[in-house]
Coordinates of N, CA and C in Angstrom, one line a residue:
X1 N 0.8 -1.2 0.0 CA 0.0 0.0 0.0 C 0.8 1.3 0.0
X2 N 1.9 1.4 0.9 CA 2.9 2.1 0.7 C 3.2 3.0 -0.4
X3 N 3.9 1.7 -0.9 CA 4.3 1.9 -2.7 C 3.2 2.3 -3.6
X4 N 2.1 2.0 -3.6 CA 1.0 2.7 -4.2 C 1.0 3.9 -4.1
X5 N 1.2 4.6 -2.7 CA 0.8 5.6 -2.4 C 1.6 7.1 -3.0
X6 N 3.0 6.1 -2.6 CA 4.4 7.0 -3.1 C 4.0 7.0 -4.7
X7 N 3.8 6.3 -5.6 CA 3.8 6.4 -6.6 C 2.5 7.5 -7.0
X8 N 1.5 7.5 -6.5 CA 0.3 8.5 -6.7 C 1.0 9.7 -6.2
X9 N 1.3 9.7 -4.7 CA 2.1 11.1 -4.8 C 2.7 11.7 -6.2
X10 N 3.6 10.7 -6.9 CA 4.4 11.5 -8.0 C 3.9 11.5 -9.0
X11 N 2.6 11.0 -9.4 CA 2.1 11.3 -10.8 C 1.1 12.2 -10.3
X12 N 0.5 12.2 -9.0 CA -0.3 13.2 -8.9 C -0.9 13.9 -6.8
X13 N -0.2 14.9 -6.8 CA -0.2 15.0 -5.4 C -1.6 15.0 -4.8
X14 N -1.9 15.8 -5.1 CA -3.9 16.0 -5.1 C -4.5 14.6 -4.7
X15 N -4.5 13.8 -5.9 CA -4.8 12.8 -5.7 C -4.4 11.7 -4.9
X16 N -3.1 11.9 -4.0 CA -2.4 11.1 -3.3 C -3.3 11.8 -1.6
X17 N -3.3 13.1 -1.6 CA -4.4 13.6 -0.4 C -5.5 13.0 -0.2
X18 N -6.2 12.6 -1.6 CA -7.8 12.7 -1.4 C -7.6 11.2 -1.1
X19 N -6.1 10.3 -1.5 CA -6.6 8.5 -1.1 C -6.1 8.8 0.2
X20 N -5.9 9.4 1.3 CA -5.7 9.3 2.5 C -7.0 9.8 3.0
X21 N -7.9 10.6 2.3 CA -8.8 11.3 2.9 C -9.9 10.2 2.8
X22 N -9.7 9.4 1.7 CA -10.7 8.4 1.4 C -10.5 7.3 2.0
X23 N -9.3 6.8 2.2 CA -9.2 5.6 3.7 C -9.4 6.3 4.7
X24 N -9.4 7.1 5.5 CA -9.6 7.1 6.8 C -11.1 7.2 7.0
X25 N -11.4 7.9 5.4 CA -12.9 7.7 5.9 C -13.8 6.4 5.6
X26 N -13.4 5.4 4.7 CA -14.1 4.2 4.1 C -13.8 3.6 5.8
X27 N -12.4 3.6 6.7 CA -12.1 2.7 7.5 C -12.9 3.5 8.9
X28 N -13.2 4.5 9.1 CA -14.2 5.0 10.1 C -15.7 5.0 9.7
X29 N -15.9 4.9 8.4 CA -17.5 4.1 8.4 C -17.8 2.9 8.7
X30 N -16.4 1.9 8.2 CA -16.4 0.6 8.9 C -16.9 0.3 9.9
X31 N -16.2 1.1 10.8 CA -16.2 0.7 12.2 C -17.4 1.5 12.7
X32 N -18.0 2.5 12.5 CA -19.3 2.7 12.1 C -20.0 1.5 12.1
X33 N -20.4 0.9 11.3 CA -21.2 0.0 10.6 C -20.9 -1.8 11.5
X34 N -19.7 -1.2 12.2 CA -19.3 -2.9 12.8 C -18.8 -4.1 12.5
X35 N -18.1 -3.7 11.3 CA -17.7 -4.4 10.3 C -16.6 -5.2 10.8
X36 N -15.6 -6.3 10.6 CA -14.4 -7.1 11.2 C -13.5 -6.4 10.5
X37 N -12.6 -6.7 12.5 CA -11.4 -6.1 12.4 C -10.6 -6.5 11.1
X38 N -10.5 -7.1 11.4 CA -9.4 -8.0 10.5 C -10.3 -7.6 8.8
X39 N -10.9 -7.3 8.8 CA -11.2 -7.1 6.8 C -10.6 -5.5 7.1
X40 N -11.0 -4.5 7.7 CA -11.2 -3.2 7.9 C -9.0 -2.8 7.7
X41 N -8.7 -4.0 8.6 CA -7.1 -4.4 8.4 C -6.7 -4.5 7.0
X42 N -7.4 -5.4 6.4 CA -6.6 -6.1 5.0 C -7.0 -4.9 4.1
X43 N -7.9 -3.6 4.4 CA -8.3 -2.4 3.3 C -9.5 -3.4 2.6
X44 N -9.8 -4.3 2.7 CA -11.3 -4.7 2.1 C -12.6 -3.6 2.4
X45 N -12.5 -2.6 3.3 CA -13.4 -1.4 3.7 C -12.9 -0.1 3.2
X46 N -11.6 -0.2 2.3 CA -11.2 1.2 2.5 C -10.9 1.8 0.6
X47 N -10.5 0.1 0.2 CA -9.6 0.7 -1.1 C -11.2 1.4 -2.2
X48 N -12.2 0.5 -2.0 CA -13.5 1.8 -2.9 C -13.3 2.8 -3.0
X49 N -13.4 3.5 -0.8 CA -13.8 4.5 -0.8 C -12.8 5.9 -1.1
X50 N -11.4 4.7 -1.4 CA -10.1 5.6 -2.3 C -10.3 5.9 -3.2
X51 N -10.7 5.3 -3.7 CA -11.3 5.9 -5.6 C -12.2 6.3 -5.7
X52 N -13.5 6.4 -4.9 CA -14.3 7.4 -4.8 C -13.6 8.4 -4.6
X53 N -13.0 8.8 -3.6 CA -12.5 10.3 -2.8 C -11.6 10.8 -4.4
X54 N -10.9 9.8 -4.8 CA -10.2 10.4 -6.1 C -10.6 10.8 -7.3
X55 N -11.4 9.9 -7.4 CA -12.7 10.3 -8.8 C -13.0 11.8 -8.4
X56 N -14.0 11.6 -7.7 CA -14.9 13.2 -7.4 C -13.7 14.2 -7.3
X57 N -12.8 14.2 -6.4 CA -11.7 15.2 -5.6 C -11.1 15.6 -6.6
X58 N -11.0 15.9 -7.4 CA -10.4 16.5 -8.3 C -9.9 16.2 -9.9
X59 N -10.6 14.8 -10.0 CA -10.8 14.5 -11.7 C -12.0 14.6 -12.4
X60 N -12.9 14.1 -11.6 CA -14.3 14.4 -12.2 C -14.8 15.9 -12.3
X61 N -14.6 16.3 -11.4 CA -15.0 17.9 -10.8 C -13.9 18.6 -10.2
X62 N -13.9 19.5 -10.6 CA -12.9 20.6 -10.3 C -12.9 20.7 -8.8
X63 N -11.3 20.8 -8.5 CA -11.1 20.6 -6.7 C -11.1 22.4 -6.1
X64 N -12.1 22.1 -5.3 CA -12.5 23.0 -3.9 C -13.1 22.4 -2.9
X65 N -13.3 23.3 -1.9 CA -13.5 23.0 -1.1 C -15.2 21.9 -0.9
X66 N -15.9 22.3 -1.5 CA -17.1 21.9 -1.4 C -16.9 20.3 -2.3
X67 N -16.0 20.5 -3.7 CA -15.8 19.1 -4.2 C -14.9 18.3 -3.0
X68 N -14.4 18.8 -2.2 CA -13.6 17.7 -1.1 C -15.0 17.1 -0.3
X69 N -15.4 18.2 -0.2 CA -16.5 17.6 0.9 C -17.6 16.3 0.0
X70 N -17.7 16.9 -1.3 CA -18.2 15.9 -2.2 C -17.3 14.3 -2.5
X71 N -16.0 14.7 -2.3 CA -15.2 13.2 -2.1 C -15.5 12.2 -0.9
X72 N -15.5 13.2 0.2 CA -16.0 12.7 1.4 C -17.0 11.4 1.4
X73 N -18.0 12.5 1.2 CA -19.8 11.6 0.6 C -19.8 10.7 -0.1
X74 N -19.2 10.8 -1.3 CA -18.3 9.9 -2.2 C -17.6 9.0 -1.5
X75 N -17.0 9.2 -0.3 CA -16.1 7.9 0.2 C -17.0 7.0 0.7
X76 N -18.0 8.1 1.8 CA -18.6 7.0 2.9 C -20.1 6.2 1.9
X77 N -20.3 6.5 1.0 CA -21.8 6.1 -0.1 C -21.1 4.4 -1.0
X78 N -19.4 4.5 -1.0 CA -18.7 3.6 -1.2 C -18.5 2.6 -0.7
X79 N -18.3 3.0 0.9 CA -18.2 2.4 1.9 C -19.1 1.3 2.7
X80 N -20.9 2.6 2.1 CA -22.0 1.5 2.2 C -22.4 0.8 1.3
X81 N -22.0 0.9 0.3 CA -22.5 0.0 -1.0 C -21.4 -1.6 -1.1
X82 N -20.3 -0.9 -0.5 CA -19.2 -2.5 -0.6 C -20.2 -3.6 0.4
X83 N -20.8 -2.6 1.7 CA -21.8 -4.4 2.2 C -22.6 -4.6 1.9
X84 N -23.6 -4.0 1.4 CA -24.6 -3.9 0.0 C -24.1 -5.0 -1.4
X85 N -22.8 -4.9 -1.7 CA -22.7 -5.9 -2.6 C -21.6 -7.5 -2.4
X86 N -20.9 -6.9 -0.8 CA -20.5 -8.2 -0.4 C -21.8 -9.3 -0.1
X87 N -22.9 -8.6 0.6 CA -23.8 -9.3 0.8 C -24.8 -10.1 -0.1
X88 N -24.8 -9.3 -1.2 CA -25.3 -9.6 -2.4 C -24.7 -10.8 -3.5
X89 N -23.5 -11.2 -3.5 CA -22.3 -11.6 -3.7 C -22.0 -13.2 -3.0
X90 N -22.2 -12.8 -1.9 CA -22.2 -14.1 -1.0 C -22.5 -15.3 -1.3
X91 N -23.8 -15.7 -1.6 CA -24.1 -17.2 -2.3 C -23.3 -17.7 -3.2
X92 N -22.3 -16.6 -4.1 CA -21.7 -16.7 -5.1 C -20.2 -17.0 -4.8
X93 N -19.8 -16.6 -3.2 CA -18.5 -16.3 -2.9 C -18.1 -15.6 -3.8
X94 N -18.4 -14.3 -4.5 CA -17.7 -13.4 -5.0 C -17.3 -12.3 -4.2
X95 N -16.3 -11.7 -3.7 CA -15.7 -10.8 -3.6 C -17.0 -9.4 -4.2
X96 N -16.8 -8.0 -3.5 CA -17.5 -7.3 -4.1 C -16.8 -6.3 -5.1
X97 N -15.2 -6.4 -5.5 CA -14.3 -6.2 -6.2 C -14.4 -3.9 -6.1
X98 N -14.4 -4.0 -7.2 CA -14.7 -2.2 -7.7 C -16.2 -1.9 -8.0
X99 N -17.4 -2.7 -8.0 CA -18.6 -2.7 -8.1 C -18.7 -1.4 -6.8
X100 N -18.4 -1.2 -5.7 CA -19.4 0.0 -4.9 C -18.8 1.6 -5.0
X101 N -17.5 1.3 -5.5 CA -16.9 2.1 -6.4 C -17.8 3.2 -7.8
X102 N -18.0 1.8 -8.3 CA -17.9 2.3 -9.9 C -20.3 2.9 -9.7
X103 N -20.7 2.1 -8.8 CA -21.9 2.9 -7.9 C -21.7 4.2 -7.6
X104 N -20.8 4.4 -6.5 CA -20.9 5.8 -5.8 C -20.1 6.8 -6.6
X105 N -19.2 6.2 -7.2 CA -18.6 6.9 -8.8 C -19.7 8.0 -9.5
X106 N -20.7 6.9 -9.8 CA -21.5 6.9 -11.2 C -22.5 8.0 -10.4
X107 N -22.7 7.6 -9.1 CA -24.2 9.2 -8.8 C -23.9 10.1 -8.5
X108 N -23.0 10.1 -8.3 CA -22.3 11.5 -8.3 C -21.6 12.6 -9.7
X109 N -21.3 11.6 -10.5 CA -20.9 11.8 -11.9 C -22.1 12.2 -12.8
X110 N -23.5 11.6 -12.3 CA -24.6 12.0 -13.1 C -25.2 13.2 -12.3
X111 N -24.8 13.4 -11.2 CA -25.2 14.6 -10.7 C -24.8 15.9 -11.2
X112 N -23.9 16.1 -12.2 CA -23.4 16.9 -12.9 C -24.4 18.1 -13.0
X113 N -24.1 19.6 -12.5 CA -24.5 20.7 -13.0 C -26.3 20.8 -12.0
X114 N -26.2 20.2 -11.2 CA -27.1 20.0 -9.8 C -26.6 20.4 -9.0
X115 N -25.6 20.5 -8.5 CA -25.0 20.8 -7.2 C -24.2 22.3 -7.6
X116 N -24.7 23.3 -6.9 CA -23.9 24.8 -7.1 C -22.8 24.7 -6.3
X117 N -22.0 25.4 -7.1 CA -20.5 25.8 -6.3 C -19.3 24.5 -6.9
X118 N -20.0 23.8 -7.7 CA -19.5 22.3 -7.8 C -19.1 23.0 -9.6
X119 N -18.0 22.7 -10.6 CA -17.6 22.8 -11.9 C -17.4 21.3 -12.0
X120 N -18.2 20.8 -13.3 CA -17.6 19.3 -13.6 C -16.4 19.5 -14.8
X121 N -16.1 18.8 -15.1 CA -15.1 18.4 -16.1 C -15.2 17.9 -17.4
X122 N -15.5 18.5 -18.4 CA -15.5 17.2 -19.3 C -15.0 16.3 -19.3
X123 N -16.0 15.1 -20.1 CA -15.0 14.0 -20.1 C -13.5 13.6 -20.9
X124 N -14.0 14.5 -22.3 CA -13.1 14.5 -23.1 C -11.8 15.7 -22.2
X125 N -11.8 16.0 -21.1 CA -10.8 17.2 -21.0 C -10.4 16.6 -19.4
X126 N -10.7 15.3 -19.5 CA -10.6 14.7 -17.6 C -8.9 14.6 -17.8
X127 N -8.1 14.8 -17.0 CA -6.6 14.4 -17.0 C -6.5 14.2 -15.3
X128 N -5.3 14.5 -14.5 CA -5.2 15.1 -13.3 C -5.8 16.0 -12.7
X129 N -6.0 15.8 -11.1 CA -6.6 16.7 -10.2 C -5.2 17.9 -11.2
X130 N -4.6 18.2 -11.1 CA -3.7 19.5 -11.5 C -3.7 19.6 -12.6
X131 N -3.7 19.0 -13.3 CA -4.0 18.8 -15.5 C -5.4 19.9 -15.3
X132 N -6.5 19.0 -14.5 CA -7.6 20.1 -14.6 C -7.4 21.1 -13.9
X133 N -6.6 21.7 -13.2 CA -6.6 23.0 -12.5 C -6.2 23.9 -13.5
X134 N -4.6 23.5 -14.1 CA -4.5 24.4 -15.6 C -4.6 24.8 -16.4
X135 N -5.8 23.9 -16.7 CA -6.4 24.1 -18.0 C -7.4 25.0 -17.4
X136 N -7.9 24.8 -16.0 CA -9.3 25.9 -15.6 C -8.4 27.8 -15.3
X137 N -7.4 27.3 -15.2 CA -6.6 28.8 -15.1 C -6.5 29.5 -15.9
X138 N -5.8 28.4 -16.8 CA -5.8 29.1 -18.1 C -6.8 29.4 -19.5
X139 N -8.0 28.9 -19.1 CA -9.3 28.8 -19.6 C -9.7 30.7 -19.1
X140 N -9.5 30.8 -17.8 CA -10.3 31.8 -17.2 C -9.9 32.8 -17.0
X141 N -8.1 32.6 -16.7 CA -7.3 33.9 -16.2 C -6.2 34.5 -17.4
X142 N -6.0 33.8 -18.8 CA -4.9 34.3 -19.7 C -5.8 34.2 -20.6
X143 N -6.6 34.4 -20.8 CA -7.2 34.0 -22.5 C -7.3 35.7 -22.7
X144 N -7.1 36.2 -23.9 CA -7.2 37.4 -24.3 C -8.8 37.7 -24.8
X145 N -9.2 39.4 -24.6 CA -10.4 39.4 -24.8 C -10.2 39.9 -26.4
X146 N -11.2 39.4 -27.0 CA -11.2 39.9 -28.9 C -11.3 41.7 -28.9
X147 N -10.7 42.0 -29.6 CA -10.2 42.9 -30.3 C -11.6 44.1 -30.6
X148 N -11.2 45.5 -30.0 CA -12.7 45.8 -30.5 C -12.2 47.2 -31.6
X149 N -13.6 47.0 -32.8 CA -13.2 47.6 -33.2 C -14.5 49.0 -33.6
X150 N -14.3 49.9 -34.0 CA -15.5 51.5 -33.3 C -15.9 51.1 -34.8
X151 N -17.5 51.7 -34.7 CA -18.3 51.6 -36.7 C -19.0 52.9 -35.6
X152 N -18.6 53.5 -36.8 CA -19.7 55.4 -36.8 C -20.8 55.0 -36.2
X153 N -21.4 54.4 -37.2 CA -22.9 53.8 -36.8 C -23.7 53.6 -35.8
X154 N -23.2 52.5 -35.1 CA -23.3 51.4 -33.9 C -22.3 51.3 -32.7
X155 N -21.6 52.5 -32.6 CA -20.4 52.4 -31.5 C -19.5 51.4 -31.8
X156 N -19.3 50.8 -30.6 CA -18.4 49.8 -30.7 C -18.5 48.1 -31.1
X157 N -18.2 47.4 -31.7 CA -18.2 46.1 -31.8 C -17.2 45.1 -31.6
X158 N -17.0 44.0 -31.4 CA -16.0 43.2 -31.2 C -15.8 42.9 -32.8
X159 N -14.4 42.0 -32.9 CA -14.1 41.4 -34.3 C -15.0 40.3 -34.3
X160 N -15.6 39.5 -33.2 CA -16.5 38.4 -33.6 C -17.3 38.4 -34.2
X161 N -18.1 39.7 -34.4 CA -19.4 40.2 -34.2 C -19.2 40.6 -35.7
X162 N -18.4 40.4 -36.4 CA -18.0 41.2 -37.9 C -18.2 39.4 -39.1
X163 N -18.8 40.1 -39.6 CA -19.5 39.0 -41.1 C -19.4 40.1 -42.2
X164 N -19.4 39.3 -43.5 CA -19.5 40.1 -44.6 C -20.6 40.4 -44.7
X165 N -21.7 40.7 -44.5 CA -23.3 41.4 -44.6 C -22.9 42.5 -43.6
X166 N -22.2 42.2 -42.4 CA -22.6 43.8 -41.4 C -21.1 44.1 -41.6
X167 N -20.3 44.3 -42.4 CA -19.0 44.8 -42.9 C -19.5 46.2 -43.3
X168 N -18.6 47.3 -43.3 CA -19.0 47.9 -43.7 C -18.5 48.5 -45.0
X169 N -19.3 48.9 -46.1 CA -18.8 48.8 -47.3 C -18.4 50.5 -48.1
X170 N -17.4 50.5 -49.0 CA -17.4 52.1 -49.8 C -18.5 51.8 -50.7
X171 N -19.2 52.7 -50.5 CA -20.0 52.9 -51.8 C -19.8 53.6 -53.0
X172 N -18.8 54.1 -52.9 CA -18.1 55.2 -53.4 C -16.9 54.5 -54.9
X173 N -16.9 53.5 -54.4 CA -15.8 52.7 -55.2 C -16.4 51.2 -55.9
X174 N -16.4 51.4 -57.2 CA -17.2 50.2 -57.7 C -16.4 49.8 -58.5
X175 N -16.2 48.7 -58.4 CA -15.4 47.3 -59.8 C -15.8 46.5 -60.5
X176 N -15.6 46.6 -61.8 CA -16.4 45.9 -62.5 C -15.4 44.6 -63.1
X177 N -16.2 43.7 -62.9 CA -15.4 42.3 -63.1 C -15.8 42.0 -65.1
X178 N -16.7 42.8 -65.7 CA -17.4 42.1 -66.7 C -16.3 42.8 -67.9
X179 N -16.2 42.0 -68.9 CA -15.3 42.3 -69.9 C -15.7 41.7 -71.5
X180 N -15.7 43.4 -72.4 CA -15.9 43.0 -73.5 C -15.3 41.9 -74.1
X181 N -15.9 40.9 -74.5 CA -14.6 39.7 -75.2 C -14.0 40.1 -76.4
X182 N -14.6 40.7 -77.1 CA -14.2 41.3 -78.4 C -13.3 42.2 -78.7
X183 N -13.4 43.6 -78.1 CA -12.2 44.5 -77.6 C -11.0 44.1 -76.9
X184 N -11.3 43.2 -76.0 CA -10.0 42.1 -75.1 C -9.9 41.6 -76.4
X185 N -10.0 41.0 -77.3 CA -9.8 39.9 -78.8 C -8.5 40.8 -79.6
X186 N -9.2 42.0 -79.4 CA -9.0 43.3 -80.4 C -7.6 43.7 -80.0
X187 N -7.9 44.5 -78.5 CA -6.8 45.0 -77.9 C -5.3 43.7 -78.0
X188 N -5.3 42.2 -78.1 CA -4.4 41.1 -78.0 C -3.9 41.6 -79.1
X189 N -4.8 41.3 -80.0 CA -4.0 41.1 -81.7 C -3.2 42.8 -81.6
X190 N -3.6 44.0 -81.4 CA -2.7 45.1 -81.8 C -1.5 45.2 -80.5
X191 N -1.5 44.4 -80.1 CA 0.1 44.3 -79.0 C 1.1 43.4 -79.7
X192 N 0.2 42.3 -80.3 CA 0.8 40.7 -80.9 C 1.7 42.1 -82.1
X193 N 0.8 42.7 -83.1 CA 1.5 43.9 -84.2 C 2.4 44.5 -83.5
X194 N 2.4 45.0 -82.2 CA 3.4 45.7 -81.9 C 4.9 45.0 -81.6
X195 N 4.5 43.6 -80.6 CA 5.5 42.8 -80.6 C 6.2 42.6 -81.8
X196 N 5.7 42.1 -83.1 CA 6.0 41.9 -84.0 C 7.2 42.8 -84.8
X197 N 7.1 44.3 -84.6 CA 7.6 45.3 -84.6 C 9.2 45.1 -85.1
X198 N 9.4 44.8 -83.6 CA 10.4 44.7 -82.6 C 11.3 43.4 -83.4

């Protein structure tokens, strides 16, 4: 467990916080709930409520203070679904594996844009609790604002706001694309004479 931990530390510190926040809390609902010493020992109570607290804490949803407390909830909803599906499991002797996990994961994940004060994450833009902090920095605090530009008319406008219909045009200057073919026929041949000249 150790070595897990150390290694989470260095791909991702954030997330190495929220798996401590999330064992102590899967292993104090345990003991809550009355659960044996010895499972609560081997982490059979704790390792869900680690990946819950990691999920929410800062990959799913952008980390603050309210998404920690959302990890939290996230831990202990993990915590009660592992005896919910050990028990379920039993006849089977199966293990309840990542199933109360990938539960208290998932209602939380569909809660998306319900809970105020809470930013989710896209999925296509999920990286690190810190991958998503940078990208929200730099999303919010360096992006330049568009360019504005003044029309007599209408005060000011941005460049976005500019299309060829609301451009504004000289009326004053007209071009004509259309051409006699005959005089162009004409004008060739008396240059071809002049070349000739020469």
């Amino acid at each position: 467990g150790a070595l897990i931990w150390i290694a989470t530390i260095i791909c991702s510190p954030i997330a190495a916080v929220m798996c401590l926040i999330g064992s102590v809390t899967g292993i104090i609902t345990a003991i809550i709930l009355g659960c044996s010493g010895a499972e609560i020992y081997a982490g059979i109570w704790g390792y869900n409520a680690v990946l819950g607290a990691i999920a929410i804490g800062g990959m799913f949803y952008l980390l603050n203070w309210r998404t920690a407390l959302l990890a939290i909830y996230c831990a202990i909803i993990c915590t009660f679904s592992n005896g919910f599906f050990k028990t379920l499991f039993l006849p089977w002797g199966v293990p309840a594996l990542s199933f109360p996990f990938c539960l208290g994961a998932m209602i939380f994940i569909f809660t998306q844009g319900s809970i105020g004060g809470v930013e989710p994450i896209e999925l296509t833009d999920i990286t690190t609790a810190e991958g998503n902090w940078k990208r929200w920095w730099i999303m919010h605090h360096l992006q330049e604002p568009a360019p504005v530009v003044p029309y007599p008319e209408s005060g000011e406008q941005h460049a976005d706001d500019l299309s060829p219909e609301s451009a504004p045009v000289n009326s004053s200057v007209e071009i004509s694309l259309e051409a006699d073919p005959v005089e162009s026929s004409q004008d060739f041949k008396s240059h071809e004479v002049e070349m000739g000249q020469y």
